[in-house]
Amino acid sequence: MGISNLNRSLWVFHVNTGSCNGCDIEIVAALMPRYDIERFGMKLVGSPRHADVLLVTGPVTMDMSAKLKRVYEQTPDPKVVIAVGNCGATGGVFYESYCLDGPIDNIIPVDVYVRGCPPRPEAIINGVVKAWAKLEKKEAGK
Amino acid sequence: MRLSRDKNSFKISVGPVHPALKEPIQLNCLIAGEKIKSVDFELSQAHRGIEWIATRRNPIQILYLAERICGICNICHTISFCTAVEKIAGIEVPARAQYVRTMGAELERIHSHLLWAGVAAHELGFDSAMHYTWKAREKVLDVIELLSGNRITKGIPTIGGVRRDFEEKNHAKIIEAVEYYRSVFGKLKAIFLDDPVIKSRTKDIGVLTKKDALTLCAVGPTARASGIARDVRQDEPYAAYPDFGLKAITPDQLTGEIKGDVFDRIVVRLLEVAQSADILEFCVKNMPGGKIVYEEKPIKLLAQLKGVHGEATGRLEAPRGEVFHYVKLVGEESPYSWKVKPPTYSNLLPWIPMLEGEQVADIPIIAASIDPCMSCCNRAVVAENNENVLNHDMLHRLSVEKTENIRGQLA
Ligand code: SF4
């Protein structure tokens, strides 16, 4: 993976689409001193309009699917979407529920899947690095 | 409840996707200038139909579903569910398993309260304090990982005991964590309770009086901060708590007074971290030997559970308050019904008296002060503007159609 020549740091927006919180707290843990993803210039931002990366967790409940779509559309191109957690990738333990529109790739295109229930912060960081490489490709092809 | 606007007020909506909220919920506040006049909220964004899914799975499979109701207090949901099933089937849990469950729950309380303290600091704009508490929290996660193999979801309790023992060789690590939390307690106290800025942002803010707490059925640290010394571990001790003899924590034990404000809620949670450390130490010292599970073979256990009828409840004190599970088994593979009442469900209504009359800038810290957990409490969906709900227009149309039909038949 050739990463280095992206001329800015990655800003991340986090969307919870009805997750159990397990993945969300691991995402925050990745930002905290032990894993400290901020040393690579990555940080959580308050608006999708500022973001390069969308971190999406949860199986996408019916209530959240339109909102997820809207957040996706608000994020400027080029962007990458990372689905964190099993339930975002396949529905996980909730797969047969009556009130899911998900998994995430039913609603928006996903670039990187981070599996685990919840994945460890290391795995999330690995996912972001993969996304970084993808973003560079998208940037180059622009 | 709907907010009614007038000329002098303005409605602001916070959420469901909002940087100050880690979970989806929508808060609608009616404000006049900087003051909040009234509050309403909309839930159901995180409803996943868990209770319905459970009616299609067997009790062992449900353990993993119960664990994923909430990622933060996952062990509490599994233990309550197990307790209910054990009561129905008349299964006795071995003493050692009770101690393992207690330790799991207390480790979880430390992690949950520190997580909350970090989020509260973040809401106030003290990111360095957030980083410090989350760094301290990693210690307990390491212990959880050592004992259960995972940082967050533990997969420890099962029906009739626990799946994995907390072996003696790991006890030194638990004691090390206990000592560590005792050593950082002073610093945490200095950060959260002695800092003049945090004090002025939290004292007399978001007050919940004892009367309101009682009428609105607040539970857990939210209720205890308002002076209600109620704690399931004290009132109806389960697992290893009867041996420990726990006393509910109220803020006057440290400050000498009870105000029911955000500050008091911080006090209660910090003292509970220290109390959890004491319980852990007690459990390590007094852990009995013996079996850890009533029936080791899940297939045999499931066969036994298939033959039982009855209903029961399981309740316990989660980090946020009382968790209550109701289970009904009717002699089939899957339960007939399962109902979960998590603590946040009771703690949401107290938001209204807390927020009313406060400033807009206080919304994040007051909202966070009850330690809300939306994934726990979204147990139902409200079908609004849904085509399955008959509204006035549709009823009218149906009525007209019926008249037309009858007219056709009579003609
Ligand atoms: S993947 Fe697992 S831990 Fe993550 S949100 Fe889904 S159920 Fe929770």
Coordinates of C-alpha atoms and ligand atoms in Angstrom, one line a residue:
Chain A
M1 CA 0.0 0.0 0.0
G2 CA 1.5 3.3 -1.0
I3 CA 0.4 5.8 1.4
S4 CA 2.1 9.1 2.1
N5 CA 1.4 11.5 -0.7
L6 CA -2.1 12.5 0.3
N7 CA -1.6 16.2 0.9
R8 CA -3.9 16.4 3.9
S9 CA -4.8 14.6 7.1
L10 CA -7.9 12.4 7.2
W11 CA -10.9 13.7 9.0
V12 CA -13.4 11.2 10.1
F13 CA -17.2 11.5 10.8
H14 CA -18.8 8.8 12.8
V15 CA -22.4 7.7 12.2
N16 CA -24.2 5.4 14.6
T17 CA -27.1 3.7 12.8
G18 CA -28.5 1.8 15.7
S19 CA -25.5 -0.1 16.9
C20 CA -25.1 -1.6 20.4
N21 CA -22.3 0.9 21.3
G22 CA -19.7 -1.8 21.4
C23 CA -18.1 -0.6 18.2
D24 CA -18.6 3.1 19.0
I25 CA -16.6 2.9 22.2
E26 CA -13.8 1.1 20.5
I27 CA -13.7 3.8 17.9
V28 CA -13.4 6.4 20.7
A29 CA -10.8 4.2 22.3
A30 CA -8.7 4.3 19.1
L31 CA -8.6 8.1 19.5
M32 CA -7.5 8.0 23.1
P33 CA -3.9 8.0 24.4
R34 CA -3.2 4.3 24.2
Y35 CA -3.9 3.9 20.5
D36 CA -3.7 7.6 19.7
I37 CA -4.8 7.7 16.1
E38 CA -4.5 11.5 16.2
R39 CA -0.8 11.2 15.8
F40 CA -1.5 10.4 12.2
G41 CA -3.5 13.5 11.9
M42 CA -6.8 11.7 12.0
K43 CA -9.6 13.2 14.1
L44 CA -13.3 13.0 14.5
V45 CA -15.1 16.0 13.1
G46 CA -18.5 17.4 14.0
S47 CA -20.0 17.6 10.5
P48 CA -20.0 15.3 7.5
R49 CA -19.2 18.3 5.3
H50 CA -15.7 18.4 6.8
A51 CA -15.0 14.7 6.5
D52 CA -13.0 12.5 4.2
V53 CA -14.0 9.2 5.9
L54 CA -17.3 8.0 7.2
L55 CA -17.1 5.5 10.0
V56 CA -20.5 3.7 10.0
T57 CA -21.5 1.4 12.8
G58 CA -24.7 -0.5 13.4
P59 CA -27.1 -2.7 11.4
V60 CA -29.0 0.4 10.0
T61 CA -32.5 0.5 11.4
M62 CA -35.3 1.7 9.3
D63 CA -35.4 4.9 11.2
M64 CA -31.8 5.7 10.4
S65 CA -31.4 4.6 6.8
A66 CA -32.7 7.9 5.3
K67 CA -30.4 9.8 7.7
L68 CA -27.4 7.7 6.8
K69 CA -28.0 8.4 3.1
R70 CA -28.3 12.1 3.8
V71 CA -25.0 12.1 5.8
Y72 CA -23.4 10.2 2.9
E73 CA -24.6 12.8 0.4
Q74 CA -23.4 15.6 2.5
T75 CA -19.9 14.3 2.6
P76 CA -17.8 15.9 -0.1
D77 CA -16.1 13.7 -2.8
P78 CA -13.7 11.9 -2.8
K79 CA -14.8 10.0 0.2
V80 CA -14.4 6.5 1.7
V81 CA -16.9 4.6 3.8
I82 CA -15.7 2.2 6.5
A83 CA -18.3 -0.3 8.0
V84 CA -17.1 -1.0 11.5
G85 CA -18.4 -4.2 13.1
N86 CA -20.1 -7.4 12.0
C87 CA -23.6 -6.0 12.3
G88 CA -22.8 -3.3 9.8
A89 CA -21.4 -5.7 7.4
T90 CA -24.0 -8.5 7.5
G91 CA -26.6 -7.6 10.1
G92 CA -24.7 -9.8 12.7
V93 CA -26.8 -11.2 15.5
F94 CA -29.7 -9.0 14.3
Y95 CA -29.8 -10.2 10.8
E96 CA -33.4 -11.5 10.8
S97 CA -34.9 -8.4 12.5
Y98 CA -38.1 -6.9 11.0
C99 CA -36.9 -3.3 11.4
L100 CA -33.5 -3.3 9.6
D101 CA -32.8 -1.7 6.2
G102 CA -29.2 -2.7 6.4
P103 CA -26.6 -4.0 6.3
I104 CA -24.8 -0.8 5.4
D105 CA -24.0 -1.7 1.8
N106 CA -27.8 -1.9 1.1
I107 CA -27.9 1.9 1.6
I108 CA -24.5 3.3 0.7
P109 CA -21.4 1.9 -1.0
V110 CA -18.9 0.6 1.5
D111 CA -15.1 0.7 0.7
V112 CA -13.6 -1.1 3.7
Y113 CA -15.2 -3.6 6.1
V114 CA -13.7 -4.0 9.6
R115 CA -15.0 -7.3 11.0
G116 CA -15.3 -8.2 14.7
C117 CA -18.0 -7.8 17.3
P118 CA -16.6 -5.3 18.3
P119 CA -13.3 -5.1 16.4
R120 CA -10.3 -4.1 18.4
P121 CA -9.0 -0.5 18.1
E122 CA -6.0 -1.9 16.2
A123 CA -8.3 -3.4 13.6
I124 CA -10.2 -0.1 13.2
I125 CA -6.8 1.7 12.7
N126 CA -5.9 -0.9 10.1
G127 CA -9.2 -0.3 8.4
V128 CA -8.6 3.4 8.3
V129 CA -5.1 2.8 6.8
K130 CA -6.7 0.7 4.0
A131 CA -9.2 3.4 3.4
W132 CA -6.4 5.9 3.2
A133 CA -4.9 4.0 0.3
K134 CA -8.3 3.8 -1.4
L135 CA -8.8 7.5 -1.0
E136 CA -5.5 8.1 -2.7
K137 CA -6.5 6.0 -5.6
K138 CA -9.8 7.9 -5.8
E139 CA -8.0 11.2 -5.6
A140 CA -5.6 10.2 -8.4
G141 CA -8.4 9.1 -10.6
K142 CA -10.3 12.3 -10.2
Chain B
M1 CA -46.3 15.2 24.2
R2 CA -45.8 17.9 21.5
L3 CA -44.1 21.2 22.0
S4 CA -46.3 24.2 21.3
R5 CA -44.6 27.3 19.9
D6 CA -45.5 30.9 20.4
K7 CA -44.1 34.1 19.1
N8 CA -41.3 34.5 21.7
S9 CA -39.9 31.0 21.5
F10 CA -37.9 29.0 19.0
K11 CA -37.5 25.3 18.6
I12 CA -34.1 23.7 18.2
S13 CA -33.6 20.0 17.5
V14 CA -30.5 18.2 18.5
G15 CA -29.8 14.9 16.8
P16 CA -30.4 12.2 15.8
V17 CA -26.9 12.5 14.1
H18 CA -25.0 15.0 16.2
P19 CA -21.4 15.2 17.3
A20 CA -22.4 15.6 21.0
L21 CA -24.5 12.5 20.9
K22 CA -22.7 9.2 20.4
E23 CA -26.0 7.6 19.8
P24 CA -29.0 8.5 17.7
I25 CA -31.8 10.3 19.6
Q26 CA -33.6 13.5 18.9
L27 CA -34.0 16.1 21.5
N28 CA -36.4 18.9 20.7
C29 CA -36.1 22.0 22.9
L30 CA -38.3 25.0 22.9
I31 CA -36.1 28.0 23.8
A32 CA -36.8 31.7 24.6
G33 CA -33.5 33.5 24.3
E34 CA -30.9 31.3 26.0
K35 CA -33.4 29.6 28.3
I36 CA -34.9 26.2 27.7
K37 CA -38.7 26.5 28.1
S38 CA -39.7 22.9 27.4
V39 CA -38.2 19.7 26.2
D40 CA -39.4 16.7 24.2
F41 CA -37.5 13.8 22.7
E42 CA -38.0 11.2 20.1
L43 CA -36.7 7.7 20.4
S44 CA -36.8 4.5 18.3
Q45 CA -33.8 5.2 16.1
A46 CA -31.9 2.3 17.5
H47 CA -34.7 -0.2 17.7
R48 CA -33.5 -3.5 16.4
G49 CA -36.4 -5.8 17.3
I50 CA -34.2 -7.8 19.7
E51 CA -37.1 -9.2 21.8
W52 CA -38.9 -10.4 18.7
I53 CA -35.7 -12.0 17.3
A54 CA -35.4 -13.9 20.6
T55 CA -38.7 -15.7 20.0
R56 CA -37.0 -17.5 17.1
R57 CA -33.9 -18.6 19.0
N58 CA -33.0 -20.9 21.8
P59 CA -31.9 -19.7 25.2
I60 CA -28.2 -20.3 24.6
Q61 CA -28.4 -18.3 21.4
I62 CA -30.2 -15.5 23.2
L63 CA -27.3 -15.1 25.5
Y64 CA -25.3 -13.6 22.6
L65 CA -28.2 -11.5 21.6
A66 CA -28.7 -10.2 25.1
E67 CA -25.1 -9.3 25.2
R68 CA -25.6 -7.1 22.2
I69 CA -28.5 -5.1 23.6
C70 CA -25.8 -2.8 24.9
G71 CA -22.1 -3.0 24.3
I72 CA -21.2 -1.1 27.4
C73 CA -23.2 -3.0 30.1
N74 CA -23.3 -6.3 28.2
I75 CA -22.8 -8.6 31.2
C76 CA -25.7 -7.1 33.1
H77 CA -28.2 -8.0 30.4
T78 CA -26.9 -11.6 30.1
I79 CA -26.9 -12.1 33.9
S80 CA -30.5 -10.8 34.2
F81 CA -31.7 -13.0 31.4
C82 CA -29.9 -16.0 32.9
T83 CA -31.4 -15.3 36.3
A84 CA -34.9 -15.3 34.9
V85 CA -34.4 -18.6 33.0
E86 CA -32.7 -20.2 36.1
K87 CA -35.7 -19.2 38.3
I88 CA -38.1 -20.8 35.8
A89 CA -36.1 -24.0 35.5
G90 CA -35.2 -24.2 39.2
I91 CA -31.5 -24.2 38.4
E92 CA -29.1 -23.4 41.2
V93 CA -26.0 -21.5 40.3
P94 CA -22.7 -22.7 42.0
A95 CA -21.2 -20.3 44.5
R96 CA -18.0 -19.8 42.5
A97 CA -20.0 -18.8 39.4
Q98 CA -21.8 -16.2 41.5
Y99 CA -18.5 -14.7 42.4
V100 CA -17.3 -14.7 38.8
R101 CA -20.5 -13.0 37.8
T102 CA -20.1 -10.4 40.5
M103 CA -16.5 -9.7 39.5
G104 CA -17.5 -9.4 35.8
A105 CA -20.2 -6.9 36.7
E106 CA -17.9 -4.8 38.9
L107 CA -15.2 -4.7 36.3
E108 CA -17.8 -3.5 33.9
R109 CA -19.0 -0.8 36.3
I110 CA -15.5 0.6 36.6
H111 CA -15.1 0.7 32.8
S112 CA -18.6 2.2 32.3
H113 CA -18.2 4.9 34.9
L114 CA -14.8 5.9 33.7
L115 CA -16.1 6.0 30.1
W116 CA -18.9 8.2 31.3
A117 CA -16.6 10.5 33.2
G118 CA -14.5 11.0 30.0
V119 CA -17.6 11.8 28.0
A120 CA -18.8 14.2 30.6
A121 CA -15.4 16.0 30.5
H122 CA -15.5 16.1 26.8
E123 CA -19.0 17.7 26.8
L124 CA -17.6 20.4 29.1
G125 CA -14.7 21.0 26.8
F126 CA -12.0 19.3 29.0
D127 CA -10.5 17.0 26.4
S128 CA -7.3 16.5 28.5
A129 CA -9.4 15.1 31.3
M130 CA -11.2 12.9 28.9
H131 CA -7.9 11.5 27.6
Y132 CA -6.7 10.9 31.2
T133 CA -9.8 9.0 32.3
W134 CA -9.9 6.9 29.1
K135 CA -6.3 6.1 29.6
A136 CA -7.1 5.0 33.1
R137 CA -10.0 2.9 31.7
E138 CA -7.6 0.9 29.5
K139 CA -6.3 -0.9 32.7
V140 CA -9.7 -2.5 33.5
L141 CA -10.1 -3.4 29.8
D142 CA -6.8 -5.2 29.9
V143 CA -8.0 -7.2 32.9
I144 CA -11.3 -8.0 31.2
E145 CA -9.4 -9.1 28.2
L146 CA -7.1 -11.3 30.3
L147 CA -10.1 -12.9 32.0
S148 CA -12.6 -13.3 29.2
G149 CA -10.5 -13.0 26.0
N150 CA -12.2 -9.9 24.7
R151 CA -12.2 -6.2 25.6
I152 CA -15.8 -5.4 25.4
T153 CA -18.3 -8.3 25.0
K154 CA -17.3 -10.9 27.4
G155 CA -19.4 -14.0 26.8
I156 CA -18.9 -15.0 30.4
P157 CA -22.4 -15.8 31.9
T158 CA -24.4 -18.8 30.8
I159 CA -27.6 -20.3 32.1
G160 CA -26.7 -22.0 35.4
G161 CA -23.3 -20.4 35.9
V162 CA -20.4 -19.0 33.8
R163 CA -18.6 -20.2 30.7
R164 CA -15.1 -19.4 31.9
D165 CA -13.5 -19.4 35.3
F166 CA -11.6 -16.4 36.7
E167 CA -8.6 -18.6 37.7
E168 CA -6.5 -18.0 40.7
K169 CA -3.4 -17.4 38.6
N170 CA -5.0 -14.2 37.2
H171 CA -6.1 -12.8 40.6
A172 CA -2.8 -10.9 41.0
K173 CA -3.7 -8.9 37.9
I174 CA -7.1 -8.1 39.3
I175 CA -5.6 -6.9 42.6
E176 CA -3.1 -4.9 40.6
A177 CA -5.9 -3.1 38.8
V178 CA -7.7 -2.5 42.1
E179 CA -4.5 -0.9 43.5
Y180 CA -4.1 1.1 40.4
Y181 CA -7.6 2.6 40.7
R182 CA -7.1 3.4 44.3
S183 CA -3.9 5.2 43.3
V184 CA -5.6 7.3 40.5
F185 CA -8.7 8.0 42.6
G186 CA -7.1 11.0 44.2
K187 CA -6.2 12.5 40.8
L188 CA -9.6 11.8 39.4
K189 CA -11.2 13.5 42.4
A190 CA -8.9 16.5 42.0
I191 CA -9.8 16.7 38.3
F192 CA -13.6 16.3 38.6
L193 CA -14.5 17.5 42.0
D194 CA -11.9 20.2 43.0
D195 CA -11.5 22.1 39.7
P196 CA -13.2 25.5 40.0
V197 CA -14.3 25.5 36.4
I198 CA -15.8 22.1 36.4
K199 CA -17.5 23.0 39.7
S200 CA -19.1 26.1 38.3
R201 CA -20.2 24.3 35.2
T202 CA -21.9 21.5 37.1
K203 CA -23.0 22.8 40.5
D204 CA -26.7 23.7 40.6
I205 CA -27.0 22.7 37.0
G206 CA -29.5 20.2 35.9
V207 CA -31.1 19.7 39.3
L208 CA -33.4 16.8 39.9
T209 CA -35.1 17.0 43.2
K210 CA -35.7 14.0 45.3
K211 CA -39.5 14.4 44.8
D212 CA -39.1 14.5 41.0
A213 CA -36.7 11.6 41.0
L214 CA -39.3 9.5 42.9
T215 CA -42.3 10.5 40.8
L216 CA -40.4 10.0 37.5
C217 CA -39.0 6.7 38.8
A218 CA -35.3 7.5 38.3
V219 CA -32.9 4.7 38.9
G220 CA -29.2 4.1 39.5
P221 CA -26.7 6.9 40.0
T222 CA -29.2 9.4 38.8
A223 CA -31.6 8.6 41.6
R224 CA -28.8 8.2 44.2
A225 CA -27.4 11.6 43.4
S226 CA -30.9 13.0 44.3
G227 CA -30.7 11.4 47.7
I228 CA -32.6 8.1 47.1
A229 CA -30.5 5.4 48.6
R230 CA -31.7 2.7 46.3
D231 CA -29.6 0.1 44.8
V232 CA -30.6 -3.5 43.8
R233 CA -27.3 -4.8 45.2
Q234 CA -28.4 -3.4 48.6
D235 CA -32.2 -3.9 48.5
E236 CA -32.4 -7.3 47.0
P237 CA -28.8 -8.7 47.0
Y238 CA -28.0 -11.3 44.4
A239 CA -24.8 -13.2 43.3
A240 CA -22.0 -12.4 45.8
Y241 CA -23.5 -9.2 47.1
P242 CA -25.1 -10.7 50.2
D243 CA -21.7 -11.7 51.4
F244 CA -20.3 -8.2 50.8
G245 CA -23.1 -6.3 52.4
L246 CA -23.2 -3.3 50.1
K247 CA -24.5 0.1 51.0
A248 CA -25.9 2.4 48.4
I249 CA -23.8 5.5 47.7
T250 CA -25.2 9.0 48.0
P251 CA -23.3 12.2 47.4
D252 CA -23.5 13.4 51.0
Q253 CA -21.1 10.7 52.0
L254 CA -18.4 12.8 50.4
T255 CA -19.8 16.4 50.3
G256 CA -22.2 16.3 53.3
E257 CA -25.1 17.6 51.2
I258 CA -27.5 16.4 48.5
K259 CA -28.4 18.8 45.8
G260 CA -29.3 16.4 42.9
D261 CA -27.3 18.4 40.4
V262 CA -24.8 17.3 37.7
F263 CA -21.9 17.6 40.3
D264 CA -23.6 15.2 42.6
R265 CA -24.0 12.7 39.8
I266 CA -20.2 12.9 39.2
V267 CA -19.6 12.4 42.9
V268 CA -21.8 9.2 43.0
R269 CA -20.1 7.7 40.0
L270 CA -16.6 8.4 41.2
L271 CA -17.4 6.9 44.7
E272 CA -18.8 3.9 43.0
V273 CA -15.6 3.3 41.1
A274 CA -13.9 3.1 44.5
Q275 CA -16.6 0.8 45.8
S276 CA -16.3 -1.5 42.9
A277 CA -12.6 -1.8 43.6
D278 CA -13.5 -2.8 47.2
I279 CA -15.9 -5.4 45.9
L280 CA -13.4 -6.8 43.5
E281 CA -10.8 -7.2 46.3
F282 CA -13.4 -8.8 48.5
C283 CA -14.3 -11.3 45.8
V284 CA -10.7 -12.2 45.1
K285 CA -10.1 -12.8 48.8
N286 CA -13.2 -14.8 49.5
M287 CA -13.7 -16.7 46.3
P288 CA -15.0 -20.2 47.0
G289 CA -13.9 -23.2 45.0
G290 CA -16.0 -25.8 43.2
K291 CA -17.9 -26.0 40.0
I292 CA -18.6 -23.0 37.8
V293 CA -21.6 -24.2 35.9
Y294 CA -24.7 -26.3 36.6
E295 CA -24.6 -28.2 33.4
E296 CA -21.5 -28.2 31.2
K297 CA -23.1 -29.6 28.1
P298 CA -25.3 -27.0 26.3
I299 CA -27.2 -29.7 24.4
K300 CA -28.3 -31.3 27.7
L301 CA -29.2 -27.9 29.2
L302 CA -31.3 -27.0 26.2
A303 CA -33.1 -30.3 26.4
Q304 CA -33.9 -29.6 30.0
L305 CA -35.1 -26.0 29.2
K306 CA -37.3 -27.3 26.5
G307 CA -39.4 -29.1 29.1
V308 CA -40.1 -26.2 31.4
H309 CA -43.0 -23.9 31.6
G310 CA -43.3 -20.7 33.6
E311 CA -42.4 -17.1 33.8
A312 CA -39.9 -15.2 35.9
T313 CA -38.0 -11.9 36.2
G314 CA -34.4 -11.2 36.7
R315 CA -33.2 -7.9 38.0
L316 CA -29.8 -6.4 38.9
E317 CA -28.0 -3.2 39.2
A318 CA -26.2 -2.2 36.0
P319 CA -23.8 0.7 35.9
R320 CA -26.7 3.0 34.9
G321 CA -29.4 1.6 37.3
E322 CA -31.7 -1.3 37.5
V323 CA -32.0 -3.7 34.6
F324 CA -35.1 -5.8 34.6
H325 CA -35.8 -8.8 32.3
Y326 CA -39.0 -10.8 32.0
V327 CA -39.0 -14.2 30.4
K328 CA -41.8 -16.7 29.7
L329 CA -41.0 -20.2 28.6
V330 CA -43.8 -22.5 27.4
G331 CA -42.1 -25.8 26.9
E332 CA -40.8 -24.9 23.4
E333 CA -37.3 -24.4 22.0
S334 CA -37.7 -20.6 22.0
P335 CA -39.1 -18.4 24.7
Y336 CA -42.7 -17.3 24.3
S337 CA -41.8 -13.8 25.4
W338 CA -38.9 -11.7 26.6
K339 CA -39.1 -8.2 27.8
V340 CA -36.2 -5.9 28.7
K341 CA -36.5 -2.8 30.9
P342 CA -33.2 -1.1 30.9
P343 CA -32.2 1.8 33.3
T344 CA -32.1 4.5 30.7
Y345 CA -35.8 3.9 30.0
S346 CA -36.6 5.2 33.5
N347 CA -33.9 7.9 33.4
L348 CA -35.1 9.7 30.3
L349 CA -38.1 11.4 31.8
P350 CA -36.0 13.1 34.5
W351 CA -34.3 14.9 31.6
I352 CA -37.4 17.2 31.4
P353 CA -37.2 18.8 34.9
M354 CA -33.4 18.8 34.6
L355 CA -33.3 20.7 31.3
E356 CA -36.1 23.1 31.8
G357 CA -34.9 26.6 32.8
E358 CA -31.3 25.9 32.0
Q359 CA -29.2 27.4 29.2
V360 CA -28.8 26.0 25.7
A361 CA -25.1 25.5 26.3
D362 CA -25.9 23.2 29.2
I363 CA -27.8 20.7 27.1
P364 CA -24.8 18.4 26.3
I365 CA -23.7 18.0 29.9
I366 CA -27.2 17.7 31.4
A367 CA -28.2 15.2 28.7
A368 CA -25.0 13.2 29.4
S369 CA -25.4 13.4 33.2
I370 CA -27.9 10.5 33.3
D371 CA -25.4 8.4 31.3
P372 CA -28.0 7.7 28.6
C373 CA -27.8 4.5 26.6
M374 CA -30.1 4.6 23.6
S375 CA -29.3 1.1 22.4
C376 CA -30.6 -0.3 25.7
C377 CA -33.8 1.7 25.8
N378 CA -35.1 1.6 22.3
R379 CA -37.4 -1.3 22.9
A380 CA -40.3 -0.2 20.8
V381 CA -40.9 1.7 17.6
V382 CA -43.6 4.3 17.1
A383 CA -45.1 4.0 13.7
E384 CA -45.8 7.6 12.8
N385 CA -46.8 8.5 9.2
N386 CA -46.7 4.9 8.5
E387 CA -49.1 3.5 5.9
N388 CA -50.1 0.7 8.3
V389 CA -51.5 3.3 10.7
L390 CA -55.0 4.4 9.8
N391 CA -55.2 8.2 9.8
H392 CA -58.2 10.3 9.4
D393 CA -58.0 10.5 5.6
M394 CA -57.6 6.8 5.2
L395 CA -60.5 6.0 7.5
H396 CA -62.6 8.5 5.5
R397 CA -61.6 6.8 2.3
L398 CA -62.5 3.4 3.7
S399 CA -65.8 4.6 4.9
V400 CA -66.6 6.1 1.4
E401 CA -65.6 2.8 -0.2
K402 CA -67.9 0.9 2.0
T403 CA -70.8 3.2 1.2
E404 CA -70.0 2.7 -2.5
N405 CA -69.9 -1.1 -2.1
I406 CA -73.2 -1.2 -0.2
R407 CA -74.8 1.1 -2.8
G408 CA -73.5 -1.2 -5.5
Q409 CA -75.0 -4.3 -3.8
L410 CA -78.3 -2.6 -3.2
A411 CA -78.7 -1.3 -6.7
Ligands
SF4_1 S1 -20.7 -5.3 15.5 FE1 -21.2 -6.2 17.5 S2 -20.3 -4.8 18.9 FE2 -20.4 -3.7 17.0 S3 -22.3 -2.6 17.1 FE3 -22.7 -4.5 16.1 S4 -23.4 -5.9 17.7 FE4 -22.4 -4.1 18.7

